[in-house]
Short mmCIF file of C-alpha atoms in Angstrom, two decimals:
data_model
loop_
_atom_site.label_atom_id
_atom_site.label_comp_id
_atom_site.label_asym_id
_atom_site.label_seq_id
_atom_site.Cartn_x
_atom_site.Cartn_y
_atom_site.Cartn_z
CA MET A 1 83.23 -94.89 -61.16
CA VAL A 2 81.30 -98.14 -59.93
CA CYS A 3 83.54 -98.89 -57.35
CA CYS A 4 83.83 -95.31 -56.30
CA ALA A 5 79.83 -95.96 -56.80
CA LEU A 6 80.15 -98.94 -54.96
CA ILE A 7 82.68 -97.82 -51.45
CA ALA A 8 80.37 -94.64 -50.80
CA CYS A 9 77.08 -97.14 -51.05
CA LYS A 10 78.93 -99.26 -48.66
CA LYS A 11 77.41 -98.94 -44.58
CA ASN A 12 78.57 -100.04 -41.82
CA SER A 13 75.89 -100.02 -38.17
CA VAL A 14 78.49 -99.29 -35.84
CA SER A 15 77.16 -100.28 -31.78
CA PHE A 16 78.38 -101.56 -28.52
CA THR A 17 77.10 -102.23 -25.00
CA TYR A 18 79.15 -103.77 -21.72
CA SER A 19 79.25 -105.07 -18.85
CA PRO A 20 78.53 -105.29 -15.79
CA SER A 21 75.93 -101.71 -16.28
CA SER A 22 77.43 -100.19 -13.50
CA PRO A 23 81.30 -101.39 -13.20
CA LYS A 24 83.35 -100.62 -10.30
CA ALA A 25 86.95 -99.09 -9.68
CA GLY A 26 89.22 -101.82 -10.04
CA GLU A 27 86.40 -104.38 -11.43
CA THR A 28 86.76 -106.32 -14.85
CA VAL A 29 84.60 -103.98 -17.90
CA THR A 30 83.03 -106.65 -20.71
CA PHE A 31 82.96 -104.67 -24.26
CA TYR A 32 80.20 -106.74 -27.05
CA ASN A 33 81.41 -105.73 -30.38
CA HIS A 34 77.42 -105.72 -32.35
CA SER A 35 79.05 -103.64 -35.82
CA ASP A 36 77.31 -105.03 -38.57
CA SER A 37 80.52 -106.00 -41.08
CA GLY A 38 84.30 -104.85 -40.24
CA GLU A 39 87.71 -106.08 -40.20
CA ASP A 40 90.24 -104.00 -37.96
CA TRP A 41 89.17 -102.41 -34.60
CA GLN A 42 90.06 -99.21 -32.49
CA TRP A 43 89.23 -98.85 -29.09
CA SER A 44 89.85 -96.13 -27.02
CA PHE A 45 88.73 -95.88 -23.18
CA GLY A 46 89.02 -92.54 -22.23
CA ASP A 47 91.90 -92.95 -19.67
CA GLY A 48 94.22 -93.28 -21.75
CA ALA A 49 94.29 -97.30 -22.37
CA THR A 50 93.10 -98.59 -25.99
CA ALA A 51 92.82 -101.77 -27.25
CA ALA A 52 92.74 -103.08 -30.74
CA SER A 53 90.41 -106.27 -30.12
CA LYS A 54 86.62 -107.45 -31.89
CA SER A 55 84.87 -107.41 -28.14
CA PRO A 56 88.14 -106.53 -25.58
CA THR A 57 87.43 -105.97 -21.33
CA HIS A 58 88.44 -103.44 -19.46
CA VAL A 59 89.93 -102.24 -15.55
CA PHE A 60 89.06 -98.66 -15.27
CA LYS A 61 91.09 -98.07 -12.41
CA GLN A 62 89.24 -94.31 -10.62
CA PRO A 63 86.37 -93.22 -10.95
CA GLY A 64 84.79 -91.15 -12.96
CA THR A 65 82.87 -90.63 -16.55
CA TYR A 66 85.09 -91.71 -19.32
CA HIS A 67 84.05 -91.72 -22.83
CA VAL A 68 84.21 -94.44 -24.99
CA THR A 69 84.89 -94.76 -28.23
CA LEU A 70 84.70 -97.62 -30.82
CA THR A 71 85.83 -96.91 -34.39
CA VAL A 72 85.93 -99.78 -38.12
CA ASP A 73 87.74 -100.30 -39.99
CA ASN A 74 90.45 -97.08 -39.01
CA ASN A 75 86.76 -95.09 -40.61
CA LYS A 76 85.97 -91.72 -38.27
CA SER A 77 82.37 -92.44 -40.42
CA TRP A 78 82.28 -95.65 -39.13
CA ARG A 79 81.83 -94.64 -35.26
CA ALA A 80 80.40 -95.51 -31.63
CA SER A 81 80.77 -94.10 -28.13
CA GLU A 82 79.19 -93.60 -25.20
CA ASP A 83 79.78 -92.01 -21.93
CA ILE A 84 80.15 -94.99 -18.88
CA THR A 85 80.11 -93.96 -15.19
CA VAL A 86 82.89 -96.22 -13.10
CA TYR A 87 81.88 -96.16 -9.48
CA ASP A 88 84.28 -95.76 -6.89
CA THR A 89 85.05 -99.38 -4.94
CA VAL A 90 83.85 -99.34 -1.37
CA PRO A 91 85.61 -101.86 0.96
CA SER A 92 84.35 -104.69 1.99
CA PHE A 93 85.70 -107.67 3.54
CA SER A 94 83.42 -111.47 3.17
CA ALA A 95 84.39 -114.73 4.65
CA SER A 96 85.20 -117.66 4.65
CA ASP A 97 82.23 -119.95 5.00
CA THR A 98 78.13 -119.08 4.17
CA SER A 99 77.00 -120.49 7.99
CA PHE A 100 78.82 -120.64 11.57
CA VAL A 101 78.98 -122.33 14.67
CA ILE A 102 80.64 -122.35 17.43
CA TYR A 103 84.44 -123.23 18.21
CA LYS A 104 84.98 -124.18 14.77
CA ASP A 105 87.34 -121.74 12.72
CA TYR A 106 86.68 -118.63 10.34
CA THR A 107 89.06 -116.25 7.63
CA PHE A 108 87.96 -113.32 6.81
CA THR A 109 89.22 -111.35 3.59
CA ALA A 110 89.40 -107.07 3.60
CA ASN A 111 88.64 -106.62 -0.32
CA VAL A 112 90.50 -103.38 -1.27
CA TYR A 113 91.19 -101.97 -4.15
CA ASN A 114 93.97 -99.93 -3.41
CA PRO A 115 95.38 -99.67 -7.44
CA TYR A 116 98.60 -96.30 -6.10
CA ASN A 117 99.58 -98.84 -3.63
CA TYR A 118 98.33 -95.83 -0.58
CA LYS A 119 99.23 -96.52 3.16
CA LEU A 120 96.93 -99.27 4.15
CA ALA A 121 96.33 -100.21 7.88
CA TYR A 122 94.46 -102.88 9.26
CA GLU A 123 91.99 -103.29 12.58
CA TRP A 124 89.77 -106.22 13.37
CA ILE A 125 87.21 -106.34 16.34
CA VAL A 126 85.02 -108.43 16.83
CA GLU A 127 82.79 -108.96 20.33
CA ASP A 128 82.84 -112.29 21.74
CA SER A 129 86.25 -114.40 19.58
CA ILE A 130 89.54 -115.24 19.77
CA VAL A 131 91.70 -113.85 17.04
CA SER A 132 94.09 -113.81 15.03
CA VAL A 133 94.79 -111.06 12.72
CA LYS A 134 97.58 -111.15 9.91
CA ASP A 135 96.67 -107.55 8.00
CA GLY A 136 93.97 -107.50 6.15
CA THR A 137 93.26 -111.48 6.82
CA LEU A 138 91.29 -112.13 10.73
CA LYS A 139 91.38 -115.67 11.71
CA CYS A 140 88.85 -116.70 14.26
CA TYR A 141 86.49 -119.65 16.28
CA PHE A 142 83.09 -117.59 18.16
CA VAL A 143 83.14 -119.02 21.64
CA HIS A 144 79.55 -118.88 21.95
CA PRO A 145 76.03 -118.86 19.41
CA ASN A 146 74.58 -115.10 19.71
CA ASP A 147 71.63 -113.60 17.06
CA SER A 148 73.86 -111.68 16.11
CA ALA A 149 77.72 -111.50 16.31
CA HIS A 150 79.57 -108.45 14.31
CA VAL A 151 82.30 -108.19 13.06
CA THR A 152 83.72 -104.95 11.87
CA LEU A 153 86.51 -103.90 9.29
CA ARG A 154 88.27 -101.39 10.74
CA LEU A 155 90.12 -99.51 7.74
CA SER A 156 92.85 -97.02 7.05
CA VAL A 157 93.38 -95.77 4.26
CA ASN A 158 96.16 -92.39 3.84
CA ASP A 159 95.08 -91.51 8.07
CA GLU A 160 92.02 -91.77 7.17
CA SER A 161 89.58 -94.23 8.31
CA ILE A 162 86.04 -96.10 7.74
CA ASP A 163 84.55 -98.70 9.59
CA ILE A 164 82.81 -101.88 7.68
CA THR A 165 80.77 -104.19 10.28
CA ARG A 166 78.81 -107.04 9.48
CA ALA A 167 76.41 -109.20 11.80
CA PHE A 168 76.95 -112.97 11.69
CA TYR A 169 74.29 -115.65 13.10
CA ILE A 170 76.51 -117.66 15.05
CA GLU A 171 74.31 -121.67 15.83
CA ASN A 172 75.75 -123.74 19.06
CA LEU A 173 75.97 -127.15 16.58
CA GLN A 174 74.16 -129.97 18.24
CA THR A 175 76.84 -132.73 18.16
CA ASN A 176 78.92 -135.99 19.47
CA SER A 177 81.43 -135.02 21.95
CA VAL A 178 84.92 -136.24 22.29
CA LEU A 179 85.36 -135.52 26.21
CA PHE A 180 88.86 -135.05 27.93
CA ARG A 181 90.87 -135.01 31.26
CA THR A 182 94.09 -133.32 31.76
CA ALA A 183 95.93 -132.05 34.93
CA GLU A 184 94.22 -128.80 34.26
CA ALA A 185 90.69 -129.27 33.66
CA ASP A 186 88.40 -131.63 31.67
CA TYR A 187 87.27 -130.36 27.85
CA ARG A 188 84.88 -131.42 24.95
CA GLN A 189 85.30 -131.51 21.77
CA ARG A 190 82.55 -131.33 18.97
CA ILE A 191 83.50 -134.51 16.82
CA PHE A 192 84.06 -132.47 13.89
CA GLY A 193 84.99 -129.18 15.22
CA GLU A 194 87.96 -127.76 15.05
CA ARG A 195 89.47 -127.72 19.34
CA ALA A 196 89.36 -128.42 22.55
CA GLU A 197 86.30 -125.87 24.15
CA GLY A 198 87.53 -125.45 28.18
CA TYR A 199 84.39 -126.03 30.24
CA LYS A 200 83.59 -125.85 33.89
CA PRO A 201 83.74 -129.67 36.11
CA THR A 202 79.24 -130.58 35.78
CA THR A 203 77.94 -133.51 35.01
CA ASP A 204 79.66 -135.13 32.16
CA SER A 205 83.24 -135.19 34.02
CA GLU A 206 80.77 -138.36 35.15
CA LEU A 207 81.87 -139.99 31.68
CA LEU A 208 85.48 -139.58 32.27
CA ASP A 209 85.05 -140.37 36.56
CA ILE A 210 84.51 -143.98 35.03
CA GLU A 211 85.61 -144.28 31.98
CA GLN A 212 88.28 -146.81 32.22
CA ASP A 213 90.43 -149.13 30.02
CA VAL A 214 90.67 -152.18 32.14
CA GLU A 215 87.64 -154.75 32.21
CA GLN A 216 85.03 -154.43 29.70
CA TRP A 217 81.76 -156.63 29.07
CA TYR A 218 81.32 -157.51 25.56
CA ASN A 219 79.31 -160.24 23.43
CA ASP A 220 78.33 -161.67 27.38
CA SER A 221 82.03 -162.29 28.44
CA THR A 222 84.54 -159.74 30.77
CA PHE A 223 87.59 -159.35 29.62
CA ARG A 224 89.80 -157.91 31.92
CA LEU A 225 93.12 -156.19 31.80
CA ALA A 226 95.85 -158.81 34.17
CA ASP A 227 93.27 -161.96 31.60
CA LEU A 228 94.88 -159.81 28.98
CA ALA A 229 98.83 -159.79 29.61
CA ALA A 230 99.45 -163.04 28.25
CA THR A 231 98.00 -162.90 25.06
CA PHE A 232 98.98 -158.77 24.79
CA PRO A 233 102.57 -158.39 26.30
CA GLY A 234 103.01 -154.97 27.64
CA ILE A 235 99.11 -154.20 27.64
CA GLU A 236 98.64 -151.42 29.88
CA GLY A 237 94.73 -150.89 28.23
CA PHE A 238 91.84 -151.29 25.40
CA LYS A 239 88.92 -151.52 24.07
CA ILE A 240 86.12 -153.70 22.18
CA ALA A 241 84.66 -153.58 19.10
CA ASN A 242 83.55 -155.29 16.62
CA ARG A 243 85.56 -158.26 17.50
CA LYS A 244 88.57 -156.47 17.40
CA ILE A 245 90.35 -155.84 21.16
CA TYR A 246 92.36 -152.45 20.88
CA TYR A 247 95.45 -151.62 23.33
CA ARG A 248 97.91 -149.53 25.31
CA ALA A 249 101.40 -151.53 25.35
CA ASN A 250 104.20 -148.80 23.75
CA GLY A 251 102.37 -147.10 21.17
CA LEU A 252 98.69 -147.96 20.06
CA TRP A 253 97.96 -151.13 18.28
CA VAL A 254 94.59 -153.33 16.68
CA ALA A 255 94.09 -157.09 16.71
CA ASN A 256 91.67 -159.50 17.12
CA ILE A 257 89.97 -160.80 19.98
CA ASP A 258 92.58 -164.31 20.13
CA GLY A 259 95.04 -161.83 19.95
CA ALA A 260 96.30 -162.57 15.63
CA TYR A 261 97.33 -159.97 12.90
CA LYS A 262 98.51 -157.41 16.43
CA VAL A 263 99.36 -153.99 14.37
CA GLN A 264 100.87 -151.04 15.45
CA ILE A 265 98.69 -147.54 14.86
CA ASP A 266 101.28 -145.25 16.42
CA ASP A 267 104.19 -145.66 17.98
CA MET A 268 104.53 -143.17 20.56
CA PRO A 269 103.56 -143.71 24.30
CA CYS A 270 99.74 -143.78 24.23
CA ALA A 271 98.08 -142.30 27.88
CA ALA A 272 94.45 -142.74 26.67
CA MET A 273 91.84 -144.23 24.34
CA THR A 274 88.72 -144.37 23.49
CA LEU A 275 86.59 -146.30 21.12
CA ASP A 276 83.22 -143.65 19.97
CA THR A 277 80.67 -146.69 18.31
CA LYS A 278 78.23 -144.92 17.44
CA ASP A 279 80.38 -142.38 15.23
CA SER A 280 83.48 -145.81 14.42
CA ARG A 281 86.16 -144.47 15.39
CA ILE A 282 89.27 -144.08 18.06
CA TYR A 283 90.52 -141.19 19.96
CA TRP A 284 93.94 -141.28 21.77
CA ALA A 285 96.45 -139.47 23.55
CA ASN A 286 100.04 -138.79 22.79
CA ALA A 287 102.70 -136.86 23.82
CA GLU A 288 101.36 -134.31 20.36
CA GLY A 289 98.35 -133.99 21.28
CA VAL A 290 95.03 -135.63 21.03
CA TRP A 291 93.92 -137.92 17.80
CA HIS A 292 91.15 -140.37 16.04
CA MET A 293 90.74 -142.70 13.04
CA PRO A 294 88.09 -144.44 11.85
CA PHE A 295 87.78 -148.22 13.22
CA VAL A 296 90.46 -151.16 11.61
CA GLY A 297 87.65 -153.01 9.11
CA SER A 298 90.19 -155.04 7.48
CA ASP A 299 90.62 -158.95 8.45
CA ASN A 300 94.05 -158.42 8.92
CA ASN A 301 93.79 -155.21 10.79
CA LYS A 302 96.02 -153.74 7.77
CA PHE A 303 94.63 -150.17 7.46
CA VAL A 304 94.91 -146.85 4.69
CA THR A 305 93.54 -144.91 6.73
CA LYS A 306 95.99 -142.50 8.56
CA PRO A 307 95.13 -141.07 11.96
CA THR A 308 94.43 -136.94 11.85
CA LYS A 309 94.98 -134.58 14.56
CA LEU A 310 92.09 -133.52 17.12
CA ASN A 311 94.02 -130.91 19.02
CA GLU A 312 96.98 -130.38 20.20
CA LEU A 313 95.50 -130.60 24.16
CA LYS A 314 98.83 -132.11 26.26
CA ASN A 315 98.59 -134.42 29.19
CA VAL A 316 95.68 -135.97 28.73
CA THR A 317 95.22 -138.70 30.85
CA LYS A 318 91.62 -140.22 29.37
CA ILE A 319 89.19 -140.07 26.88
CA ALA A 320 85.70 -140.65 26.99
CA ALA A 321 82.28 -140.82 24.05
CA ASP A 322 79.64 -138.84 24.78
CA ALA A 323 76.84 -140.04 22.53
CA GLU A 324 74.49 -137.10 23.84
CA PRO A 325 74.17 -134.33 21.78
CA LYS A 326 75.44 -130.81 23.67
#
């Protein structure tokens, strides 16, 4: 009788909360068990699913109102219930960055919850940009600055269409540039940009007109291609910086001015090259495109930084560094 009386007097306050407070279909909901005691927990989420952990998580696949119940130690008297409203998931899309400049690549990704594999069709509409589309992923770059460039995802779900539109501020980032000349056109590329920009001939072309690598004034001396031929056999062009010479001769090389420690940077024929002394970089062109790397700093001209491809322009005949922000 004493044991029974003790059991009858035992009490347990059963309650729970959940987060987020306004869940959407497809979103993970975490349930927090605030019961005073207990060793066994049974959850019923109202959609046919159950759980037996103390504080479980659950995903509701469809919007609606669900009657969620927690029972402690299989005791009907130790039970708490609450109706939870799950809201519809609105399709959206996300961007790979939070700020945008012209001629830089960006990726936009559709966020669509589709638990029952409905038929989906994606269409991207982007103003003033160059795009590449693969299903729910858009890759593009903007070609002009814009205070409000609109990107629209037109989503068709079981032949019903919905448009999701966002506006983005596109900045004309002022940076130093590298200029290129090919047989077809002149190009500009921001030094940290991701592609070359075509442009009509302007005064910028003067940099390419005068940019030569056959003569240079350095440390109060004039260095000419013909004078260097004996020290650097096969030399076709050169630039000097920081007491090192970078030169074209069946590839691209670096050496000390006196000819010591000749090290080949690129074994492919080099059609054009220049040095950007402001940012301490060398740029050169071969059959695969335009490349760059930092100046070589070691005494014996060994370098550990691998060349990086800047773009895939072909048939480049001249390169010039432009230190004036554009």
